[in-house]
Short mmCIF file of C-alpha atoms and ligand atoms in Angstrom, two decimals:
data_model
loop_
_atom_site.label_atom_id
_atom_site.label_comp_id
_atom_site.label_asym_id
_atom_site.label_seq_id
_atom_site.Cartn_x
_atom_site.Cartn_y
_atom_site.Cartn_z
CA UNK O 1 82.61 116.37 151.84
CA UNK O 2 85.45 116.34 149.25
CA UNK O 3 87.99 113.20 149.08
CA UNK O 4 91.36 113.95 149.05
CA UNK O 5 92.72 114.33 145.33
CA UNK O 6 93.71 111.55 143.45
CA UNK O 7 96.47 111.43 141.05
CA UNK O 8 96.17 110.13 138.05
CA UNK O 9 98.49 110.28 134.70
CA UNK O 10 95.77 111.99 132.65
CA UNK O 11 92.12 113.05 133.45
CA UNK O 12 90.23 112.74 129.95
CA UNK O 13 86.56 114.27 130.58
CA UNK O 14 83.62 113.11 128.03
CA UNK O 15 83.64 109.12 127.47
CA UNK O 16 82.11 109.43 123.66
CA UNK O 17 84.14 107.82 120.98
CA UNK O 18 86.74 109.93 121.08
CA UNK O 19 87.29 109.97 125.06
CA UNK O 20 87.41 105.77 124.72
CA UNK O 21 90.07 105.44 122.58
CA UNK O 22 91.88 107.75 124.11
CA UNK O 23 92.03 105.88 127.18
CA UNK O 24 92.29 102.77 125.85
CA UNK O 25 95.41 103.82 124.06
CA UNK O 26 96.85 105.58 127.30
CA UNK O 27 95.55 102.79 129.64
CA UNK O 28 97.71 100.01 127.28
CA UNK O 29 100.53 102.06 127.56
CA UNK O 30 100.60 101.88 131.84
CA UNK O 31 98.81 105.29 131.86
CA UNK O 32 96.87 106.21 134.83
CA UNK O 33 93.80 107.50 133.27
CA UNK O 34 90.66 109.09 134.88
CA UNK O 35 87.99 109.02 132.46
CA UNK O 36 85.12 111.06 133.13
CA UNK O 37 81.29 111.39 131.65
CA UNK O 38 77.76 113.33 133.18
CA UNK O 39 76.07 110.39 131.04
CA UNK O 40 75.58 107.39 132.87
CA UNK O 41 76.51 105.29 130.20
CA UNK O 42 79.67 105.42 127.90
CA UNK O 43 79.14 106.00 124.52
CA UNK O 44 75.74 107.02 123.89
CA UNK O 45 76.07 108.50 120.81
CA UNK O 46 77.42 105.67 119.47
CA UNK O 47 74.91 103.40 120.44
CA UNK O 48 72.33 105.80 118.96
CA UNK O 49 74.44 106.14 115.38
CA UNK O 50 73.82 104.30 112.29
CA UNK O 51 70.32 103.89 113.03
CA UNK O 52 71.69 101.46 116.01
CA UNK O 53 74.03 99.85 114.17
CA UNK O 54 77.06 102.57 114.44
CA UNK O 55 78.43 103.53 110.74
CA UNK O 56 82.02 103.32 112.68
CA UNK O 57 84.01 104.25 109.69
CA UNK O 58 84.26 104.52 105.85
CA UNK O 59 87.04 103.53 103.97
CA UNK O 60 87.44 105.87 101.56
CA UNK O 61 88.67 108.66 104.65
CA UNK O 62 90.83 111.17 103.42
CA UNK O 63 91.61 114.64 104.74
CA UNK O 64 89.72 116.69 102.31
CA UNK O 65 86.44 115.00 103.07
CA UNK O 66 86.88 117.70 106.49
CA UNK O 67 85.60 120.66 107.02
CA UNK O 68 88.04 122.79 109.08
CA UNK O 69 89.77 126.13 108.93
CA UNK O 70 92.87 124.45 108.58
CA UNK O 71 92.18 121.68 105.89
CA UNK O 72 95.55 120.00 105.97
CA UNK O 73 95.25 119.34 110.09
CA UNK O 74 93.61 116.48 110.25
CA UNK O 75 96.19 114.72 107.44
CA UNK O 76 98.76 113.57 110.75
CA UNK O 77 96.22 111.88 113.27
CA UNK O 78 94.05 110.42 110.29
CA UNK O 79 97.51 108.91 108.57
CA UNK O 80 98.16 107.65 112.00
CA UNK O 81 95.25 105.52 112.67
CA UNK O 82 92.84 104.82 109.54
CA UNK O 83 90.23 103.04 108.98
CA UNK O 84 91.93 99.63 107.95
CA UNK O 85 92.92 100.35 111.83
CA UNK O 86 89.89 100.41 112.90
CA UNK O 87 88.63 97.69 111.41
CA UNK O 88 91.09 95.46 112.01
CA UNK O 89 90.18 96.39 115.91
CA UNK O 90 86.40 95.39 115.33
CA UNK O 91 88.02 91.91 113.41
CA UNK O 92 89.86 91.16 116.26
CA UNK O 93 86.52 91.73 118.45
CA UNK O 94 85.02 89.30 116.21
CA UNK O 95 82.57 92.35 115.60
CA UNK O 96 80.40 91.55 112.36
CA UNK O 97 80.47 94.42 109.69
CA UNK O 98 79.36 95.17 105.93
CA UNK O 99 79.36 98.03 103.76
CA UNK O 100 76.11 99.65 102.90
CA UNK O 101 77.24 102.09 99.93
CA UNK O 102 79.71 104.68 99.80
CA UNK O 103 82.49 103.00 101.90
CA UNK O 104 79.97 103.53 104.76
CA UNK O 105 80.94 100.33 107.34
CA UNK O 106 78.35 99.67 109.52
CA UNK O 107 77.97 96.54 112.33
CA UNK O 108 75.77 93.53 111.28
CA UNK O 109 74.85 93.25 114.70
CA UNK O 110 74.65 96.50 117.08
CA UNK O 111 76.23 99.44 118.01
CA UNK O 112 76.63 98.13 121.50
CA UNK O 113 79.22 95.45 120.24
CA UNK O 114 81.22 99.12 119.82
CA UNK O 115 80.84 100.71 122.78
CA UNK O 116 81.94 96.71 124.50
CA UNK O 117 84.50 96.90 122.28
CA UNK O 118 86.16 100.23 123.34
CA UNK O 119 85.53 99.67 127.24
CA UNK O 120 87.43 95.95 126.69
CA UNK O 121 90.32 97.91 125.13
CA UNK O 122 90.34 99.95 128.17
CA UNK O 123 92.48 98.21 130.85
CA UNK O 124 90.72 97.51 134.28
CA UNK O 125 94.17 98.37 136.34
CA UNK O 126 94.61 101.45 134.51
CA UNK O 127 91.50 103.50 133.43
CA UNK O 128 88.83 104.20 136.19
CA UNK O 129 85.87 105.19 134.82
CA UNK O 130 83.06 107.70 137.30
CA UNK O 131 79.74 108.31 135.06
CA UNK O 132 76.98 110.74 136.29
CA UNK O 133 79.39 113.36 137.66
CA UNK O 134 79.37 116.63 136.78
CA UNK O 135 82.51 118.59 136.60
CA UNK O 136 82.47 121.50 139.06
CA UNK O 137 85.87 123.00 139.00
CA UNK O 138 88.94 122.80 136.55
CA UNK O 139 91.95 124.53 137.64
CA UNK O 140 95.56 124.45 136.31
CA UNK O 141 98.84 124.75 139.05
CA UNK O 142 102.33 123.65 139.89
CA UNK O 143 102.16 122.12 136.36
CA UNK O 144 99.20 120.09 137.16
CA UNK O 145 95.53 119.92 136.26
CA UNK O 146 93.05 119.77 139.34
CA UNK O 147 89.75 119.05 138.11
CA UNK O 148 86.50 118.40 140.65
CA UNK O 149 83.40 116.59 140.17
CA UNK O 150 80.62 114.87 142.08
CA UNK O 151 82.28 114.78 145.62
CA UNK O 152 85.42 113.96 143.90
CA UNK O 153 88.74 115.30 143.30
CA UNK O 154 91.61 114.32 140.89
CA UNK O 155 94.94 115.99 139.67
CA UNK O 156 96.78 115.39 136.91
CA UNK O 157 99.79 116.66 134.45
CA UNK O 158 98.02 115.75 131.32
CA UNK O 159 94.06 116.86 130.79
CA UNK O 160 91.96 115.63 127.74
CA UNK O 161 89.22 117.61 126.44
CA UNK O 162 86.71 115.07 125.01
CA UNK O 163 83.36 116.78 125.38
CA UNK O 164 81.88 116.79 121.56
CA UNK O 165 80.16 119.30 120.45
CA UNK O 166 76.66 120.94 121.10
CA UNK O 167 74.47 118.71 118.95
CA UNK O 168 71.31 116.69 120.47
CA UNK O 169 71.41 118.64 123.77
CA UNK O 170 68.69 116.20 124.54
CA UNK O 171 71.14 113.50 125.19
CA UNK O 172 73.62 115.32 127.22
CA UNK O 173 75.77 117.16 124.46
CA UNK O 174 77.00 120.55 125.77
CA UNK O 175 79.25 123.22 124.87
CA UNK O 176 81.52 122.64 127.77
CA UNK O 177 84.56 121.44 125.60
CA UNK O 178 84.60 125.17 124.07
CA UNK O 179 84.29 126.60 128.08
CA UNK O 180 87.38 125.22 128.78
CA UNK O 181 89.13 125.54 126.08
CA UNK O 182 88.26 129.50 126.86
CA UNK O 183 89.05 129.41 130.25
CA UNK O 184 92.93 128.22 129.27
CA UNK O 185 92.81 130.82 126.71
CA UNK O 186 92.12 128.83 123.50
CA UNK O 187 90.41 130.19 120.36
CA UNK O 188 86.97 128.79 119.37
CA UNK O 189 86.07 129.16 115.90
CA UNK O 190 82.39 130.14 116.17
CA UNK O 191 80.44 126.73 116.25
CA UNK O 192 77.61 126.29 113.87
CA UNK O 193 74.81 122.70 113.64
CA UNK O 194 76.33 120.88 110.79
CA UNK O 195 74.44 117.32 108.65
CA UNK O 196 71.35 118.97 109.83
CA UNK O 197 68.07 119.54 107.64
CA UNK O 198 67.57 122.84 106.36
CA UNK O 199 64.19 124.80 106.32
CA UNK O 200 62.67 126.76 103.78
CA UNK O 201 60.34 129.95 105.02
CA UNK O 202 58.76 132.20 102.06
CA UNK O 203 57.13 131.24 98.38
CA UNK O 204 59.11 128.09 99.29
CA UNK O 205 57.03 126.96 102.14
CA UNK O 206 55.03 125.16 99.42
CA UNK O 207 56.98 122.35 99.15
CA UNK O 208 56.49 121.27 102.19
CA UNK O 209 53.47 120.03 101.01
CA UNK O 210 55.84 117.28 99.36
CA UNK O 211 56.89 116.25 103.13
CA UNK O 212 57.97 112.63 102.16
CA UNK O 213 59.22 112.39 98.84
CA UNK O 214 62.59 111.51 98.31
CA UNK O 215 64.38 111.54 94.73
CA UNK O 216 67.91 110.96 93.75
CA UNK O 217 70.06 114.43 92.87
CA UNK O 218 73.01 116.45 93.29
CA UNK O 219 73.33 119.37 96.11
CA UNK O 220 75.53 122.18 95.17
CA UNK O 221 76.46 125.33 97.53
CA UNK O 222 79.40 127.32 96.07
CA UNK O 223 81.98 124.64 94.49
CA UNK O 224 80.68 121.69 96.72
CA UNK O 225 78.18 119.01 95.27
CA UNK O 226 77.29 116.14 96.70
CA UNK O 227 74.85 113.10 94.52
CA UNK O 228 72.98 111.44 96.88
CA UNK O 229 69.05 111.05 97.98
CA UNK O 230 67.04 114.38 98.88
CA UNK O 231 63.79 113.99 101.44
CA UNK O 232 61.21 117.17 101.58
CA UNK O 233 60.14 117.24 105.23
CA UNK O 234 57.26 119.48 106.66
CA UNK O 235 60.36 122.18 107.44
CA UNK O 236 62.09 121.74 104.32
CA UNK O 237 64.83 119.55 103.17
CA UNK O 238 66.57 116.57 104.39
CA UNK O 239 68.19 113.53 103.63
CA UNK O 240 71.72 112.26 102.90
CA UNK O 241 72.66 114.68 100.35
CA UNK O 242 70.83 117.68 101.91
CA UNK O 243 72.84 116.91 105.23
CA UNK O 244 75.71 116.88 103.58
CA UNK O 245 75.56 120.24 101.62
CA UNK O 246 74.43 121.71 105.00
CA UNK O 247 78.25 122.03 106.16
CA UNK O 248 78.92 123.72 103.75
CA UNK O 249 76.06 126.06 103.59
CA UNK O 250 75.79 130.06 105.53
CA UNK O 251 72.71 132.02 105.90
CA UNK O 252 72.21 134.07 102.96
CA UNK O 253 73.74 131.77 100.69
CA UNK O 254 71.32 129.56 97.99
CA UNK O 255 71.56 125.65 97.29
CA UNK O 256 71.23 124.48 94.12
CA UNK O 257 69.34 121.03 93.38
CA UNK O 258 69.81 118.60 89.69
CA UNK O 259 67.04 117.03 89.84
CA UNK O 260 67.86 115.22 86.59
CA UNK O 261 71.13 114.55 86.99
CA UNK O 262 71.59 111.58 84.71
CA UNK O 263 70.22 113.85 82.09
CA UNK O 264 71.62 116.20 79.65
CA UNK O 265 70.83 120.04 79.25
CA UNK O 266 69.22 119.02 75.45
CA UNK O 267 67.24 115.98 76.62
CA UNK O 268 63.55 117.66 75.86
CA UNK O 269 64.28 119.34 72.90
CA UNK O 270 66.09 115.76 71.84
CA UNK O 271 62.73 114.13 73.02
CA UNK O 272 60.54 116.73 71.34
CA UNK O 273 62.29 115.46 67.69
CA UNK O 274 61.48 111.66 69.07
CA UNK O 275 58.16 112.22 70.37
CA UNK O 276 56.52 115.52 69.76
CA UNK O 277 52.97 114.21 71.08
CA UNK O 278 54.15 113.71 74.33
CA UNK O 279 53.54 116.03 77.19
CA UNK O 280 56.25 117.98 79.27
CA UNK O 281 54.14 116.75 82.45
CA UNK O 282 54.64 113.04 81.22
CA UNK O 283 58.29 113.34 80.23
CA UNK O 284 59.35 114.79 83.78
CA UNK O 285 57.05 112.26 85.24
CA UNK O 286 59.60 109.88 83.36
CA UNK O 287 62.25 110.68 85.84
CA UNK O 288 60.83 112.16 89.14
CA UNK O 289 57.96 111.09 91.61
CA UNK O 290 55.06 112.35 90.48
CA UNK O 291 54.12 114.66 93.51
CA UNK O 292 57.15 116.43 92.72
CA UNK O 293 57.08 116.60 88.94
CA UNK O 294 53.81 118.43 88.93
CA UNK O 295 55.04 120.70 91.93
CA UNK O 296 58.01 121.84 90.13
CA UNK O 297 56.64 122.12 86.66
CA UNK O 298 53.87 124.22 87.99
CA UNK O 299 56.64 126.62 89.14
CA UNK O 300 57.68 126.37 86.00
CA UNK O 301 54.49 127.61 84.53
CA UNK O 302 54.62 125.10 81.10
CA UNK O 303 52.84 123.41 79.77
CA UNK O 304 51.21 121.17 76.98
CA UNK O 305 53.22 118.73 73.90
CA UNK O 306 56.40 118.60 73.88
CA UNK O 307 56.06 119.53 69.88
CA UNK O 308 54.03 122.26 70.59
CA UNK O 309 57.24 124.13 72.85
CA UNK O 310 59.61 126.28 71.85
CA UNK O 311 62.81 124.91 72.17
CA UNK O 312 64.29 127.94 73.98
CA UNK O 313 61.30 127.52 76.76
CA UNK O 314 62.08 123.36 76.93
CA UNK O 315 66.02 124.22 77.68
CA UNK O 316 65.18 126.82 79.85
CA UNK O 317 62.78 124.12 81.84
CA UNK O 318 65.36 121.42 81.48
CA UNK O 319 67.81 124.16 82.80
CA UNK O 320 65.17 124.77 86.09
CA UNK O 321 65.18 121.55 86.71
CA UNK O 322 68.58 121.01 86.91
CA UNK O 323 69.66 124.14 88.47
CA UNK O 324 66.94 124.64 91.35
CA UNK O 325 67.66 127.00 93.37
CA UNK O 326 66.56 126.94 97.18
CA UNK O 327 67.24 129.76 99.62
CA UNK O 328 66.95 128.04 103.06
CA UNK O 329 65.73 130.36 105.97
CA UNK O 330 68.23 128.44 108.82
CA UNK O 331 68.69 125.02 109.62
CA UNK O 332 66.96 122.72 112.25
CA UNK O 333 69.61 123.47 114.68
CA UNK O 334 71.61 121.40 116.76
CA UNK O 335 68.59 119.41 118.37
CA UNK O 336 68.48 117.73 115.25
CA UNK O 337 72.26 118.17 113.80
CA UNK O 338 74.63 115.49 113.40
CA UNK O 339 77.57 117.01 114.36
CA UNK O 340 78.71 120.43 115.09
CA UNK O 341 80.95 122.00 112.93
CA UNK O 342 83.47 124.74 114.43
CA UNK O 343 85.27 124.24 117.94
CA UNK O 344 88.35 124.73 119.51
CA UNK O 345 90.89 126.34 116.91
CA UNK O 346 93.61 124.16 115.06
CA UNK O 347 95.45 126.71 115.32
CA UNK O 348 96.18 126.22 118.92
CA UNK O 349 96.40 122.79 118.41
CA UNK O 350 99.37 120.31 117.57
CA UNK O 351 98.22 118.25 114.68
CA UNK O 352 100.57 115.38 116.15
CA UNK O 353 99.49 115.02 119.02
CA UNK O 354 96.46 117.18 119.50
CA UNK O 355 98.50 118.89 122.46
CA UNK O 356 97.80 122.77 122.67
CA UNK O 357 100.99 125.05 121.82
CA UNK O 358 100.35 127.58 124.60
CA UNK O 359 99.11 125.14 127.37
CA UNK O 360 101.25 121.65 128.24
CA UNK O 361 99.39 118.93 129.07
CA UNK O 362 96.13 119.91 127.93
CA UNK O 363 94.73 118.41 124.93
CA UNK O 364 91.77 118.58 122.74
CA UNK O 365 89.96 115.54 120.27
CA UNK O 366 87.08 114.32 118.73
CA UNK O 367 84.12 116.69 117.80
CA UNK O 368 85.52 119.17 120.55
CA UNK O 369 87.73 120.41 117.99
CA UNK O 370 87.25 122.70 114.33
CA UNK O 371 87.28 119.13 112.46
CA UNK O 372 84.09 118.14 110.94
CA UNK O 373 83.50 115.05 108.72
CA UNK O 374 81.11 114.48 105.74
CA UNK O 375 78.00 111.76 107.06
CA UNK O 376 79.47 108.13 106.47
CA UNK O 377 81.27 107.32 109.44
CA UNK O 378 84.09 109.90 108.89
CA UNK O 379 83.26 111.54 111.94
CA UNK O 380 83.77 108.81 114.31
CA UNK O 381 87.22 107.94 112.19
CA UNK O 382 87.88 110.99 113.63
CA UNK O 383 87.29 110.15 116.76
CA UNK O 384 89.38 107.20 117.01
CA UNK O 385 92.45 108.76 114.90
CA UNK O 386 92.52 112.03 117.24
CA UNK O 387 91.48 109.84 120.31
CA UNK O 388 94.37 107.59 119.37
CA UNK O 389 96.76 110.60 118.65
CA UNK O 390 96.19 112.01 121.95
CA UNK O 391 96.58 108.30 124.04
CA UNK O 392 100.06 107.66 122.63
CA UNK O 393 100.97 111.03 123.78
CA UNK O 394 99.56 111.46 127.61
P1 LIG V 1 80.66 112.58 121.88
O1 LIG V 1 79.60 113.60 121.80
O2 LIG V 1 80.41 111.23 121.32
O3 LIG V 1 81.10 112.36 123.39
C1 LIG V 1 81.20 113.40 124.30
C2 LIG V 1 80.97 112.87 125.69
O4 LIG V 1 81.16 113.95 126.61
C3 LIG V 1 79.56 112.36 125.88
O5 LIG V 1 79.61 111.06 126.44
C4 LIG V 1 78.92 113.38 126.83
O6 LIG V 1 78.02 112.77 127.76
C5 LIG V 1 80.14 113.92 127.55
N1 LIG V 1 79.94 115.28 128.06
C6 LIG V 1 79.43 116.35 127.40
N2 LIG V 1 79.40 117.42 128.20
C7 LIG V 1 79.91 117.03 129.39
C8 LIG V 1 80.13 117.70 130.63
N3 LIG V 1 79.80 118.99 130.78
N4 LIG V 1 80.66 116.98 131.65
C9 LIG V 1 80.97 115.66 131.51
N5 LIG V 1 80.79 114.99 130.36
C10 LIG V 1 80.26 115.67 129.32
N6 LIG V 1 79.20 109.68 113.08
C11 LIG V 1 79.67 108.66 112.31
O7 LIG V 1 80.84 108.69 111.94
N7 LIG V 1 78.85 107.64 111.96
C12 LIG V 1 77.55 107.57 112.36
O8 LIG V 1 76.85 106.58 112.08
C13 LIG V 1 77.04 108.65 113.11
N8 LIG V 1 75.72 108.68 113.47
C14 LIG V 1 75.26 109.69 114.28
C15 LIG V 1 73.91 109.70 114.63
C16 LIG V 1 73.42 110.71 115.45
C17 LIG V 1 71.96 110.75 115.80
C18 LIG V 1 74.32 111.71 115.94
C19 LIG V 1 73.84 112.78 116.87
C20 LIG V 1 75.64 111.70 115.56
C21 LIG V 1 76.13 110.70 114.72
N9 LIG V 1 77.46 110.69 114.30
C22 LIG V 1 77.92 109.67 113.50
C23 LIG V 1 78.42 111.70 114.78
C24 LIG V 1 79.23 111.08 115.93
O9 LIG V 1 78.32 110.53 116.87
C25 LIG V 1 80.10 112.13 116.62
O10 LIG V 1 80.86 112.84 115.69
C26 LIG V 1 81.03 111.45 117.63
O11 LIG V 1 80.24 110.77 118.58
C27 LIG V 1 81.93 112.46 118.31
O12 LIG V 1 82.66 111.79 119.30
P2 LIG V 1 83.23 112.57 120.55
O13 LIG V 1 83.78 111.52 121.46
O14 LIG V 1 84.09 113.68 120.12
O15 LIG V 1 81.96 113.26 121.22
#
């Protein structure tokens, strides 16, 4: 039988990152907050990230490392709370941290100390948390939001949407942010798996065969590149700088690889005057894993010394090489995607306070919403700075 309703200040539904801070930052300000999850643990996806040890933010976040319709939205919440925020949060936690490369800040320790971290913030008099309950009903009257779960009941004026996005369905990710957001009349700009390996179908299904080599380049779709490591897998291609040209990539569209980048377009006719007796196979061998080398130059269909080459055919190689152009058949979708790129419009959205224009009181954050960061811990910044924009303002 259902309990009566409760009442409650806000009702913020998904306890990921996002949902956390949120009521942490409502709950120190004498909120009454509700904070509900189906998981029956806060968090999970943080304790999963960074290989366990949660990449919680990078300090180089700025708004155009984003993906979103709107690129300036994310500028107010992310000014709001940055990463030096953050951090000095996980120093006051005593919470152990270096930086592996690329600003990425990741805990010495475990991702756990994060997830302990956010539920201390959370104050016991003011945020009740009920995990394993699945939301049955939302409803919006009299200026309040009536939401029912479990056996449970709870109304209240202010309701958070904190759901994330679709990816890793195996842990309990769902679309359900972009349900509600529909049912209030919200737009949803068509979600899509984003930092998610890419697959090659076709002629190209032959370098699978490389599944496990890994070499340093730059990605390029469109006017996007990105210089970090490549991995062939038995689908296709993964690894950091694969994931991160994968935002950025559509169906129908090519990549381009370098896979010299530290080389320039005249380096074999430059090492054909050095060394003419040495072979194109050897001199690519130089600079790439050997599996790959031979893969590629076979493509290439040349051959032989170095002196031996015309120059035209050597630049034209050289050019290959650094201009290699994939045509991925789809992506490995979201049961292996990082994040989800798309969600509930910015355009409904107030970039203040991540209220929406049409509806008072009902809010949206985190991956929930069309704001999608680059791998490095920018998307759980964005957690925290839209979590945190939303808890000053419910
Ligand atoms: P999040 O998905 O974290 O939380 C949503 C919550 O809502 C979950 O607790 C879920 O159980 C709950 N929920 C969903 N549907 C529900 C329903 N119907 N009813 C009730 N509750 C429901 N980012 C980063 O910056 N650094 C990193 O190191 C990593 N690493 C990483 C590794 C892996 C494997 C993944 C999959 C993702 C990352 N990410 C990351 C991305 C990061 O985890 C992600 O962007 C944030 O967790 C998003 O936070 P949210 O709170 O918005 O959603």
């Amino acid at each position: 039988m259902r309990q009566t309703s409760l009442r409650y200040d806000a009702i913020i539904l998904g306890a990921g990152g996002a949902g956390l801070m949120c009521a942490a930052i409502a709950g120190q300000r004498g909120r009454k907050v509700l904070l509900i999850d189906h998981a029956d643990q806060p968090g999970k996806k943080i304790l999963i990230s960074g290989g366990g040890r949660c990449n919680f933010t990078n300090i180089n976040t700025a708004a155009d490392r984003f993906l979103s319709a709107n690129k300036h939205f994310a500028k107010s919440a992310l000014s709001r709370y940055t990463a030096p925020d953050f951090i000095a949060l996980v120093d006051r936690h005593n919470i152990a941290w270096h930086e592996k490369t690329l600003g990425q800040l990741f805990c010495d320790g475990s991702a756990k100390q994060i997830v302990a971290m956010l539920m201390d913030e959370c104050p016991e008099d003011a945020v009740t948390l009920s995990l394993g309950q699945s939301v049955t009903d939302i409803r919006h009257n009299d200026g309040s939001y009536h939401v029912d779960y479990g056996n449970e009941a709870a109304t209240a004026p202010s309701l958070v949407i904190a759901t994330g996005g679709p990816s890793i369905p195996k842990m309990g990710a769902t679309s359900f942010a972009y349900d509600i957001a529909r049912q209030f009349g919200l737009k949803v700009v068509e979600p899509r798996p984003a930092l998610v390996p890419l697959t090659l179908g076709g002629e190209e299904t032959l370098f699978r065969s490389l599944s496990g080599v890994s070499a340093p380049i730059i990605a390029s779709c469109g006017k996007t590149a990105f210089r970090e490591a490549a991995l062939f897998t038995h689908k296709g291609l993964s690894g950091p700088a694969i994931l991160q040209i994968s935002s950025y990539w559509r169906h129908g569209e090519p990549i381009s690889v370098d896979f010299l980048p530290d080389l320039k377009p005249d380096w074999l006719t430059q090492l054909k005057r050095e060394q003419p007796r040495v072979s194109l196979s050897k001199a690519v061998n130089e600079h790439l894993p050997a599996r790959l080398s031979e893969t590629l130059l076979d493509r290439i269909a040349l051959a032989g010394d170095l002196g031996n080459l015309a120059d035209r055919k050597l630049d034209e190689a050289s050019r290959r090489l650094s201009q290699w152009r994939f045509m991925p058949n789809g992506t490995e979708g979201y049961a292996k995607a990082e994040v989800t790129a798309g969600g509930i419009s910015t355009a409904e959205l107030s970039s203040k306070n991540m209220e929406a224009r049409q509806m008072p009181g009902l809010y949206a954050i985190g991956e929930a919403v069309d704001v999608t960061g680059w791998l490095g811990g920018y998307n759980f910044q964005w957690a925290w700075a839209s979590g945190h924009a939303a808890g000053k303002a419910i």
